[in-house]
Amino acid sequence: MRKPVEKSLGRFLLISLLILPNITYGLGQPGEGFLDYTIEVSFDIQASKIEGVATIPVKKGQEITLDKGELNLLYIMLDKEPQDITVQKGILRILSSREGMLHIGFEGVFKELSPGFPGEQPPSVISGRGIFLTGTWYPKPRQMCRYHLTATLPDGYEAVSEAETIKKTVNDGKPAFVFDFPHPLDSISLIATHRYKIVKDRFGRVEIFAYFFPEDLDLVKTYIEHAKHYLELYDHLIGSFPYKRFSIVENFLPTGYSMPTYTLLGQVVVRLPFIPETSLGHEILHQWFGNLVYIDYAKGNWAEGLTTFLADHLYQEEKGQGVEYRKGMLINYQSYVNEKNEFPLREFIGRTDEASEAIGYGKALMVFRMLKRMVGEERFSEAIRYFVDQNRYRKASWEDIRRAFEKFYQKDLGWFFSQWIDGKGLPDLHLVEVKVKPSGAKFEVSFTVIQKGRVFILDLPVAVYSHLGKATNVFHLQGEKEQLKMVVDDVPDRISVDEDYDVARMLSIDEFPPVIARLIGDEKRIIVLPPSGAEVYEQVVDGLKGERTSLSEPERIKYIEPGTSSLLILGADNPVVAKLYGSVIVRGGFGVLMKENPWNRWKVVGIFNARSKEEVEAAFQKIFHYGKYSAVSFDHGVNVYKEIDQSTRGITEELLGKAVAVEISTLKTLPDVMAYGASKKIIYVGEKHYLFPDHVMELEIIKDLHKRGRPIAIGMEMFQRPFQKVLDDYIGGKIDEAEFLKGTEYFKRWGFDYHLYRPILLYARSENIPVIALNIPQEVVDKVSRSGLDSLSEEERKWVPSQMDFSDEAYKERLKKVFQEHRDVENFKTSNFDFFYQAQILWDETMAESVDQFLRTHPQDQMVVLAGSGHLAYGSGIPKRTARRNGYDYTTILNNADLEKGIADVVLFPGAIPGVTSPMLMVFLREEAGKVEIAGFPQESASEKAGMKVGDTLLAIDHTPIRTIDDVKIDLLARKKGEKVRVRVLRKGFLGSREVNFDVVLP
Ligand SMILES: [Zn+2]
C-alpha cells in the first residue's frame, strides 16, 4: 500500500504518502474475535465537520479500547445508560457492565490546509473540494472490526469506501450511502465529492468502476483497460480477484493508496502518463498483498517487497529492463543506506525516507527474486498462491511466507529468512586472484571471491566471455573466502560476476555511477559557494545542508582535500570546477551534473548551475525524484534532459587481452594518412624521444603540411614556456644555434641528443615556421611530484593552468601502472601516486593550454604537436584537454605504438633509418662556478688514454672556449666521429696550476 507513486511528483506528495493510518500493533487475529461496528455519519461541509454515531454490540465484562484522536465525544451509552469511561492520551477504555448495545456519539472537524501549505496535509479533510477520511475519523477500536458504514451526504455527492456493495438510499431527504464489506478490517476510509463522474465496466465477475473528475474523463478508458489487464495477470499468477467490485478513484488530494476494493490516486498522479503502466498495477496487486492478506506490521511489512517484485519489477522484466531495474535498486540502497540508518527487513513498517524505501521495497524485492531463483519458478508460484489462500482476511508475517515456501520446497528455509530478513546489510563481494592457465585444449579461469563483513550463504552467477561467446556457472558460496574455477573452451577475455544483478549485494566502484542519490545520501558534504551571486542558490543550500555539511569558499578547497567528503559546487563557473574538471557544461535554466570525486571514487561531486533564483525555485525540489540520474536539466521547472553515466555490468575483470588483427590489404603509407589528416586543425604526432626514425616521420609530416600552403606552427614538448622568445629569435634568424641551445637550456632541461630534433628545427628556421614551447618549467613539475599542487608558492602557481581535469579514470589507471612499474627502477621524484598524478596532469594541461593559446592568437594556423606518445595515447594527455578548451578537430598519429583500440587514429611503423649522433669526449663532467671539471671517465675512455685526469678543468676544445657543459655539447654537435680535437685543460700541481694540451680522436 501507500507506495510512493513515482519519483517525478512534487516532494510534498511523497510526504503525504508516508502516513500509515492503518497501522495498529499487537492486534489479535480475527479468529480471536472481532467487533461488529456500525457507523452512521453526516457532514457540515462549510464547517468541515463530521457528526456520527458508532454502535457496537458488547458482552458483559468486555473491554474495548478506542483511539479518539482529535474527535469530540458527545456521549457514550450502553443501550440508554450513560457509561463511565476513562480517557488517557486520547485512548478510551470501556469496560461493559453487561451485554447490550454501546452507542458513541462523536463529532470532529477536519479542515484542509490552504493550497501551497508548508508541511503535511492532515490524513483527513472535509472541505468544499471533497471529503477524504482516513485514520481516526471515528472512534477507532484497537482491534479488527466488521464495519457497517452509512454516510449521509449533501445532494450530488458520490462516495466510495471499502465495500463489496454500495447501496444508495435516502436519509432525511438527503442521499445516503450504505457500504458493506463482509470481512474484518483494521480501519475504514471514506472518499466523497460532488464532482465524480462514474464509468462502469466489467472483467469477468468483477465490476470495475472509475470515479473521475469531469476534466479527466478522457483518461478513464486507459485506466480501465489497464486495470483489466492487471486483473487478468494476477488472476493467473496469484488467484482470482478477492472482491466483487473494484474502483479506481481520483482524489483531490495527492495520494497513492490502495484500500480493499479500491485505489485512490491523486489528480496530479492520475494525469502522469506512466501511472497506468506502473503504479496502477502495483496498487491493484495490493488488493491481494495488504488488502486480502493483511500485514502483521508488528512482525514486519513484507507486502511492499512482494508487491514491488510482482508488479514494478515484473513489468520491467517484461520490457527487457529487469537488469537495469535491479541495478537501480542496488544503486539506491548503496546511496541512501549507511551504517547509521540501516535496519533489518524485519523492522520495515512503511516508507519514511529514501533509506527505508531502499530496504523495504528494494532489498525486499531482491530477496524475493533470490527466493524464486532458489526454489524455481513453479514452486514459487505455488507457494505464493498457497500463502494467499491460507491467509485470506488474516494478518500474515514473514513466517507465514516461509512456511508456505517450505511446504513446496520441502527444505528448511530458516537460514534464508534469518539471513535476509533478520540480518542487516548486504553482502560485500570482492573478486581477487583471477588467473588463466591452459588446460588441455581449453582454459582454466581460477578466481577467489571474498566476502567482507558479514558472510552470507548465496548462489553467485559467474560469466566468462570469450570472442566466441560466454560460459556461465552458478557457485554456491558460504565462506568468507571461496576459491573457484571454471574451464572454458575459448581464450577468455573477461570475467563478470553477477552481471544480471541476481544477488542483493553491494556494488563495486565500477558498477556505481555518480548519481544525484549519492550526493543526497552522503551526509558528509562540503557546499562550495560561488565567488559571487550565492543568493541564487539559497534554496539549494537550505535544502541540502545537514548536520555534517559544511560551507566553504572556493579558494579554501585544496587539490587533495575533497577526497574525504562529497562536494556540492554551486555554479559551473566556480573555480573549483576548473580545478577538478577543467570545465563542464551544465545544461538548462537549472541543472545538476554529477561527477566522481577524482581523489576518492567513493565520494561524488555535484555541480549545480542555475540561470536565476527563479529557475532554482521552479526545479530544485524535483531533483530528489531524479536521484538515479548523473545529469538533469530543467527549464522553468520542466525537465528537459536526464542521463545516467555508464558503469560496468557485474563485478568484472579483464582476462587475456583480445588479439588484435590488421587487415593487410588495407595497410596505408604516410601520404595516404596525410591525405586525410592534413585537413585537421591540430595534428598530434607521438614519439619515443630516443628513436631517430620517429623524428624523421615528424619532419615528413611537417613538410607535407607546409607544402600544402596553409600557415602552420610546430608545438614542442621539448621546450619550456619561459624560453619562447629564444625560440622566436632562433627561427627569426636573430641568434645562432649555439645561442639558441644555451638560451633554451636545452641540454639541462631536455637533454636528449640534439641531433634527434635538429633537422626539424633547421627546417622550421629555413622555412620560418613558428615553433611553440609547450612545456611547463621543469622546476614546477618536479615540486608537484615531490609535494603536490597545494605546496606551490604563489609565484610558482602562476604556471598552473586555471583549468585542470583530473577525472579521466582510465588515464589514471594507466599512469598508476607506469608509476608502479617505474617507481623502484628509475629515479622517481616521488613515492606518492597522488602527487605523481597531479604532476602528470599539470604537464598535460599546460601543454594543452599552450596549444590553445597559440591557436587563439593565430586562428588561421594549423598546428603540429610533437610530444611523447604517453601524452597523446587515447587522447588522454594533451588532445582531449585541448579539445575541451577549443573544440578543434584533430588527428593523433603515434610512432611505434601498440595496436590497441582507441589508442590513436594512426600508428606509423617507420623504417629503420640510421640517425646522426654526436661524437663523445668520454668524460663525466661537473660544472661549478663557471668552470667545467672532469669528474670521472667511463671505461675505455679516449680522453683518459690521451692523458687527461680527474680534476682537470676544461679550458677549450680547439678554439672554442669552454665555460659550461653546454659549451662542450654544442661544440661536439658540429663534429664527426673520428675527428681529432685538441683539448686544453688546466691541471693543478704542487707548484700551482698549468695549462696542458691533449689530442683526442673522437669515438
Ligand atoms: Zn505498495
CSV table of C-alpha atoms and ligand atoms in Angstrom, one decimal, residues 1 3 282 286 304, ligand 1:
chain,number,residue,atom,x,y,z
A,1,MET,CA,0.0,0.0,0.0
A,3,LYS,CA,3.6,3.2,-2.4
A,282,HIS,CA,1.2,-2.0,-8.1
A,286,HIS,CA,-2.0,-4.7,-3.1
A,304,GLU,CA,5.8,-3.8,-0.3
B,1,ZN,ZN,2.9,-0.6,-2.3
